[in-house]
Amino acid sequence: DAKTTQPTSMDCAEGRAANLPCNHSTISGNEYVYWYRQIHSQGPQYIIHGLKNNETNEMASLIITEDRKSSTLILPHATLRDTAVYYCIVRVAQTGTYKYIFGTGTRLKVLA
Amino acid sequence: DTGVSQNPRHKITKRGQNVTFRCDPISEHNRLYWYRQTLGQGPEFLTYFQNEAQLEKSRLLSDRFSAERPKGSFSTLEIQRTEQGDSAMYLCASSSSGTGGAKLDGYTFGSGTRLTVV
């Protein structure tokens, strides 16, 4: 199974962009990269996903390198409510569906 | 629809007791997953149902653990003879088997059941 590595923690000033890196050097050609975040005492929440191309939605942007061995999640204007643990996940195929293999994530703290 | 619902939110039990958790997925979702999360770690996959069929179980799911989804709707996770090492957050997620786009396979997680074994 592909694995991801992320920095343990990061700080970001409120209003600035938060750039969260992720390495997934063993990713296979058809495996998607997903990002979820988990706010204290809640279940993980979907943010964004991608395969090869950069993606953007109302929450964030995802930049995937051309060799697909790493990616960066960008929160363009971080707020205090973005303080959470962010998980970069490679989705792998399993019987009839897909399985998400979580790492330990990056604990992002947005500072006032 | 209010999303994935898990009950109870918290459970404290004595070592050796049995506990059961319930998960109500999003009504139109046919896939249901259980994960376990210990402190400071990411969620770990336990098992997965498509409708009422349990299609995969992790080796983390020892013989003391059993999960059911009898009518393809809600699911229960039972732990027998609980041990202190079972203390964790138990997360349920659901998804839909869509035909287009990876997001249709994206999971919606519940808020979890936090189990403490004393």
mmCIF file of C-alpha atoms in Angstrom:
data_model
loop_
_atom_site.group_PDB
_atom_site.id
_atom_site.type_symbol
_atom_site.label_atom_id
_atom_site.label_comp_id
_atom_site.label_asym_id
_atom_site.label_seq_id
_atom_site.Cartn_x
_atom_site.Cartn_y
_atom_site.Cartn_z
ATOM 1 C CA ASP A 1 0.000 0.000 0.000
ATOM 2 C CA ALA A 2 1.202 3.487 -0.745
ATOM 3 C CA LYS A 3 2.144 5.525 2.257
ATOM 4 C CA THR A 4 2.271 9.226 2.865
ATOM 5 C CA THR A 5 4.591 11.294 4.999
ATOM 6 C CA GLN A 6 3.699 14.700 6.372
ATOM 7 C CA PRO A 7 5.303 17.123 8.809
ATOM 8 C CA THR A 8 4.040 16.575 12.327
ATOM 9 C CA SER A 9 2.968 20.156 12.899
ATOM 10 C CA MET A 10 2.842 23.617 11.338
ATOM 11 C CA ASP A 11 1.843 27.110 12.375
ATOM 12 C CA CYS A 12 0.248 29.711 10.136
ATOM 13 C CA ALA A 13 -0.774 33.318 10.757
ATOM 14 C CA GLU A 14 -4.451 34.084 10.378
ATOM 15 C CA GLY A 15 -5.227 35.480 6.939
ATOM 16 C CA ARG A 16 -2.109 34.034 5.352
ATOM 17 C CA ALA A 17 -1.921 31.038 3.050
ATOM 18 C CA ALA A 18 -1.259 27.692 4.693
ATOM 19 C CA ASN A 19 0.787 25.300 2.543
ATOM 20 C CA LEU A 20 0.727 21.720 3.778
ATOM 21 C CA PRO A 21 3.155 19.326 2.026
ATOM 22 C CA CYS A 22 2.799 15.589 1.575
ATOM 23 C CA ASN A 23 5.140 12.974 0.149
ATOM 24 C CA HIS A 24 3.702 9.865 -1.510
ATOM 25 C CA SER A 25 6.685 8.534 -3.421
ATOM 26 C CA THR A 26 5.293 5.005 -3.842
ATOM 27 C CA ILE A 27 1.954 6.053 -5.290
ATOM 28 C CA SER A 28 0.688 4.009 -8.246
ATOM 29 C CA GLY A 29 -0.549 5.491 -11.482
ATOM 30 C CA ASN A 30 -4.253 5.074 -10.770
ATOM 31 C CA GLU A 31 -4.232 5.993 -7.089
ATOM 32 C CA TYR A 32 -5.860 9.253 -6.082
ATOM 33 C CA VAL A 33 -4.613 11.630 -3.413
ATOM 34 C CA TYR A 34 -7.255 12.773 -0.938
ATOM 35 C CA TRP A 35 -7.056 15.347 1.799
ATOM 36 C CA TYR A 36 -9.204 15.249 4.927
ATOM 37 C CA ARG A 37 -9.068 17.282 8.080
ATOM 38 C CA GLN A 38 -10.120 16.456 11.609
ATOM 39 C CA ILE A 39 -11.130 19.069 14.105
ATOM 40 C CA HIS A 40 -10.880 18.012 17.721
ATOM 41 C CA SER A 41 -13.466 15.421 18.764
ATOM 42 C CA GLN A 42 -15.045 15.212 15.320
ATOM 43 C CA GLY A 43 -14.774 12.747 12.453
ATOM 44 C CA PRO A 44 -12.526 13.524 9.479
ATOM 45 C CA GLN A 45 -13.992 15.922 6.913
ATOM 46 C CA TYR A 46 -13.351 15.714 3.174
ATOM 47 C CA ILE A 47 -11.451 18.660 1.678
ATOM 48 C CA ILE A 48 -10.282 17.856 -1.848
ATOM 49 C CA HIS A 49 -8.810 15.122 -4.025
ATOM 50 C CA GLY A 50 -6.832 14.777 -7.248
ATOM 51 C CA LEU A 51 -5.072 12.359 -9.566
ATOM 52 C CA LYS A 52 -2.678 14.279 -11.801
ATOM 53 C CA ASN A 53 -3.958 17.797 -12.358
ATOM 54 C CA ASN A 54 -4.115 20.612 -9.871
ATOM 55 C CA GLU A 55 -7.526 21.018 -8.306
ATOM 56 C CA THR A 56 -9.362 23.863 -6.608
ATOM 57 C CA ASN A 57 -12.637 24.045 -4.746
ATOM 58 C CA GLU A 58 -14.269 26.401 -2.295
ATOM 59 C CA MET A 59 -12.145 25.115 0.569
ATOM 60 C CA ALA A 60 -8.662 24.655 -0.835
ATOM 61 C CA SER A 61 -6.310 24.046 -3.741
ATOM 62 C CA LEU A 62 -4.315 20.900 -4.380
ATOM 63 C CA ILE A 63 -1.037 21.026 -6.251
ATOM 64 C CA ILE A 64 0.338 17.657 -7.416
ATOM 65 C CA THR A 65 3.866 17.429 -8.821
ATOM 66 C CA GLU A 66 4.314 16.111 -12.325
ATOM 67 C CA ASP A 67 5.893 12.881 -11.089
ATOM 68 C CA ARG A 68 2.998 12.565 -8.559
ATOM 69 C CA LYS A 69 5.416 11.789 -5.755
ATOM 70 C CA SER A 70 4.307 14.731 -3.674
ATOM 71 C CA SER A 71 1.502 17.220 -3.294
ATOM 72 C CA THR A 72 0.662 20.408 -1.423
ATOM 73 C CA LEU A 73 -2.651 21.441 0.070
ATOM 74 C CA ILE A 74 -3.144 25.197 0.059
ATOM 75 C CA LEU A 75 -5.627 26.985 2.297
ATOM 76 C CA PRO A 76 -5.526 30.443 0.677
ATOM 77 C CA HIS A 77 -6.617 32.551 3.653
ATOM 78 C CA ALA A 78 -6.359 30.549 6.847
ATOM 79 C CA THR A 79 -8.764 31.316 9.676
ATOM 80 C CA LEU A 80 -8.752 30.211 13.311
ATOM 81 C CA ARG A 81 -11.404 27.636 12.414
ATOM 82 C CA ASP A 82 -8.906 25.925 10.100
ATOM 83 C CA THR A 83 -6.923 24.751 13.127
ATOM 84 C CA ALA A 84 -7.083 20.965 12.777
ATOM 85 C CA VAL A 85 -5.142 17.826 11.890
ATOM 86 C CA TYR A 86 -4.812 17.504 8.120
ATOM 87 C CA TYR A 87 -4.444 14.053 6.588
ATOM 88 C CA CYS A 88 -2.996 13.360 3.178
ATOM 89 C CA ILE A 89 -4.293 9.986 2.030
ATOM 90 C CA VAL A 90 -3.666 7.751 -0.924
ATOM 91 C CA ARG A 91 -6.792 5.883 -1.891
ATOM 92 C CA VAL A 92 -6.111 2.252 -2.766
ATOM 93 C CA ALA A 93 -8.478 -0.181 -4.421
ATOM 94 C CA GLN A 94 -9.921 -3.009 -2.334
ATOM 95 C CA THR A 95 -12.742 -5.492 -2.748
ATOM 96 C CA GLY A 96 -15.578 -3.575 -4.384
ATOM 97 C CA THR A 97 -14.530 -0.173 -3.118
ATOM 98 C CA TYR A 98 -11.547 1.922 -2.080
ATOM 99 C CA LYS A 99 -9.655 2.052 1.169
ATOM 100 C CA TYR A 100 -8.146 5.116 2.764
ATOM 101 C CA ILE A 101 -4.861 4.581 4.564
ATOM 102 C CA PHE A 102 -4.339 7.411 6.998
ATOM 103 C CA GLY A 103 -0.959 8.522 8.297
ATOM 104 C CA THR A 104 -0.473 10.600 11.421
ATOM 105 C CA GLY A 105 -1.276 13.864 9.647
ATOM 106 C CA THR A 106 -0.102 17.453 10.129
ATOM 107 C CA ARG A 107 -1.398 19.393 13.089
ATOM 108 C CA LEU A 108 -2.014 22.910 11.740
ATOM 109 C CA LYS A 109 -2.344 25.705 14.233
ATOM 110 C CA VAL A 110 -3.625 29.027 12.905
ATOM 111 C CA LEU A 111 -2.402 31.893 15.051
ATOM 112 C CA ALA A 112 -4.297 35.132 15.641
ATOM 113 C CA ASP B 1 -30.408 13.950 5.978
ATOM 114 C CA THR B 2 -28.201 14.769 8.935
ATOM 115 C CA GLY B 3 -25.131 12.809 7.902
ATOM 116 C CA VAL B 4 -23.605 9.776 9.588
ATOM 117 C CA SER B 5 -24.844 9.314 13.140
ATOM 118 C CA GLN B 6 -23.009 7.326 15.813
ATOM 119 C CA ASN B 7 -24.219 6.342 19.242
ATOM 120 C CA PRO B 8 -23.226 6.621 21.963
ATOM 121 C CA ARG B 9 -20.726 9.490 21.707
ATOM 122 C CA HIS B 10 -18.880 8.292 24.777
ATOM 123 C CA LYS B 11 -18.725 4.960 26.557
ATOM 124 C CA ILE B 12 -16.837 4.066 29.725
ATOM 125 C CA THR B 13 -16.739 0.396 30.598
ATOM 126 C CA LYS B 14 -14.917 -1.907 32.924
ATOM 127 C CA ARG B 15 -12.367 -4.342 31.564
ATOM 128 C CA GLY B 16 -13.998 -7.615 30.621
ATOM 129 C CA GLN B 17 -17.409 -6.140 29.802
ATOM 130 C CA ASN B 18 -19.029 -6.238 26.369
ATOM 131 C CA VAL B 19 -19.916 -3.052 24.505
ATOM 132 C CA THR B 20 -21.895 -2.342 21.353
ATOM 133 C CA PHE B 21 -21.817 0.752 19.182
ATOM 134 C CA ARG B 22 -24.284 1.786 16.526
ATOM 135 C CA CYS B 23 -23.796 3.628 13.249
ATOM 136 C CA ASP B 24 -26.557 5.046 11.059
ATOM 137 C CA PRO B 25 -25.110 5.963 7.658
ATOM 138 C CA ILE B 26 -26.440 8.450 5.132
ATOM 139 C CA SER B 27 -29.604 6.798 3.909
ATOM 140 C CA GLU B 28 -28.700 6.439 0.244
ATOM 141 C CA HIS B 29 -25.167 5.178 0.927
ATOM 142 C CA ASN B 30 -24.701 1.462 0.374
ATOM 143 C CA ARG B 31 -21.139 1.242 1.699
ATOM 144 C CA LEU B 32 -20.254 1.441 5.366
ATOM 145 C CA TYR B 33 -16.839 1.406 7.048
ATOM 146 C CA TRP B 34 -15.527 1.140 10.578
ATOM 147 C CA TYR B 35 -12.235 2.704 11.612
ATOM 148 C CA ARG B 36 -10.434 2.895 14.940
ATOM 149 C CA GLN B 37 -8.369 5.884 16.041
ATOM 150 C CA THR B 38 -6.058 5.921 19.027
ATOM 151 C CA LEU B 39 -4.654 9.071 20.555
ATOM 152 C CA GLY B 40 -2.276 10.930 18.272
ATOM 153 C CA GLN B 41 -2.726 8.498 15.392
ATOM 154 C CA GLY B 42 -4.709 8.575 12.195
ATOM 155 C CA PRO B 43 -7.759 6.360 11.766
ATOM 156 C CA GLU B 44 -7.067 2.673 11.021
ATOM 157 C CA PHE B 45 -9.363 0.593 8.844
ATOM 158 C CA LEU B 46 -11.282 -2.177 10.617
ATOM 159 C CA THR B 47 -13.983 -3.462 8.294
ATOM 160 C CA TYR B 48 -16.231 -2.620 5.368
ATOM 161 C CA PHE B 49 -19.778 -3.510 4.269
ATOM 162 C CA GLN B 50 -21.436 -3.223 0.918
ATOM 163 C CA ASN B 51 -25.148 -3.397 1.667
ATOM 164 C CA GLU B 52 -25.414 -6.211 4.222
ATOM 165 C CA ALA B 53 -22.317 -8.092 3.094
ATOM 166 C CA GLN B 54 -19.118 -7.722 5.091
ATOM 167 C CA LEU B 55 -16.502 -7.740 2.343
ATOM 168 C CA GLU B 56 -13.267 -7.090 4.187
ATOM 169 C CA LYS B 57 -11.934 -7.295 7.715
ATOM 170 C CA SER B 58 -8.605 -5.965 8.898
ATOM 171 C CA ARG B 59 -6.313 -8.165 10.918
ATOM 172 C CA LEU B 60 -6.801 -5.522 13.625
ATOM 173 C CA LEU B 61 -10.287 -6.965 14.070
ATOM 174 C CA SER B 62 -9.616 -9.727 16.561
ATOM 175 C CA ASP B 63 -12.060 -12.511 17.419
ATOM 176 C CA ARG B 64 -13.464 -10.336 20.190
ATOM 177 C CA PHE B 65 -14.764 -7.863 17.612
ATOM 178 C CA SER B 66 -17.823 -8.439 15.473
ATOM 179 C CA ALA B 67 -19.649 -6.111 13.129
ATOM 180 C CA GLU B 68 -23.023 -6.508 11.516
ATOM 181 C CA ARG B 69 -25.204 -4.652 9.079
ATOM 182 C CA PRO B 70 -28.315 -6.842 9.067
ATOM 183 C CA LYS B 71 -30.543 -5.032 6.593
ATOM 184 C CA GLY B 72 -27.978 -3.004 4.763
ATOM 185 C CA SER B 73 -28.871 0.114 6.712
ATOM 186 C CA PHE B 74 -27.479 0.718 10.228
ATOM 187 C CA SER B 75 -24.475 -1.199 11.537
ATOM 188 C CA THR B 76 -23.324 -2.343 14.962
ATOM 189 C CA LEU B 77 -19.814 -2.992 16.219
ATOM 190 C CA GLU B 78 -19.530 -5.200 19.282
ATOM 191 C CA ILE B 79 -16.441 -5.737 21.379
ATOM 192 C CA GLN B 80 -16.512 -8.664 23.773
ATOM 193 C CA ARG B 81 -14.377 -8.965 26.903
ATOM 194 C CA THR B 82 -12.996 -5.466 26.507
ATOM 195 C CA GLU B 83 -9.349 -4.776 27.266
ATOM 196 C CA GLN B 84 -7.638 -1.516 28.104
ATOM 197 C CA GLY B 85 -5.987 -1.578 24.683
ATOM 198 C CA ASP B 86 -9.430 -1.271 23.110
ATOM 199 C CA SER B 87 -9.694 2.303 24.383
ATOM 200 C CA ALA B 88 -9.980 4.429 21.262
ATOM 201 C CA MET B 89 -12.311 6.455 19.087
ATOM 202 C CA TYR B 90 -14.387 4.222 16.836
ATOM 203 C CA LEU B 91 -15.352 5.981 13.630
ATOM 204 C CA CYS B 92 -17.997 4.989 11.132
ATOM 205 C CA ALA B 93 -18.108 6.284 7.571
ATOM 206 C CA SER B 94 -20.373 5.728 4.605
ATOM 207 C CA SER B 95 -20.133 6.235 0.881
ATOM 208 C CA SER B 96 -22.063 5.627 -2.286
ATOM 209 C CA SER B 97 -21.005 3.415 -5.165
ATOM 210 C CA GLY B 98 -21.307 6.038 -7.869
ATOM 211 C CA THR B 99 -20.488 5.685 -11.487
ATOM 212 C CA GLY B 100 -18.745 8.964 -12.094
ATOM 213 C CA GLY B 101 -16.001 10.825 -10.311
ATOM 214 C CA ALA B 102 -13.789 9.862 -7.437
ATOM 215 C CA LYS B 103 -15.665 12.089 -5.037
ATOM 216 C CA LEU B 104 -18.618 9.752 -5.188
ATOM 217 C CA ASP B 105 -16.390 7.332 -3.343
ATOM 218 C CA GLY B 106 -15.427 9.951 -0.805
ATOM 219 C CA TYR B 107 -16.305 9.009 2.716
ATOM 220 C CA THR B 108 -18.611 10.900 5.061
ATOM 221 C CA PHE B 109 -17.519 10.232 8.617
ATOM 222 C CA GLY B 110 -19.569 10.308 11.768
ATOM 223 C CA SER B 111 -18.336 12.017 14.933
ATOM 224 C CA GLY B 112 -17.272 8.714 16.442
ATOM 225 C CA THR B 113 -17.771 6.829 19.691
ATOM 226 C CA ARG B 114 -15.026 7.306 22.241
ATOM 227 C CA LEU B 115 -14.496 4.158 24.272
ATOM 228 C CA THR B 116 -12.621 4.183 27.560
ATOM 229 C CA VAL B 117 -11.897 0.840 29.216
ATOM 230 C CA VAL B 118 -10.999 1.151 32.899
#
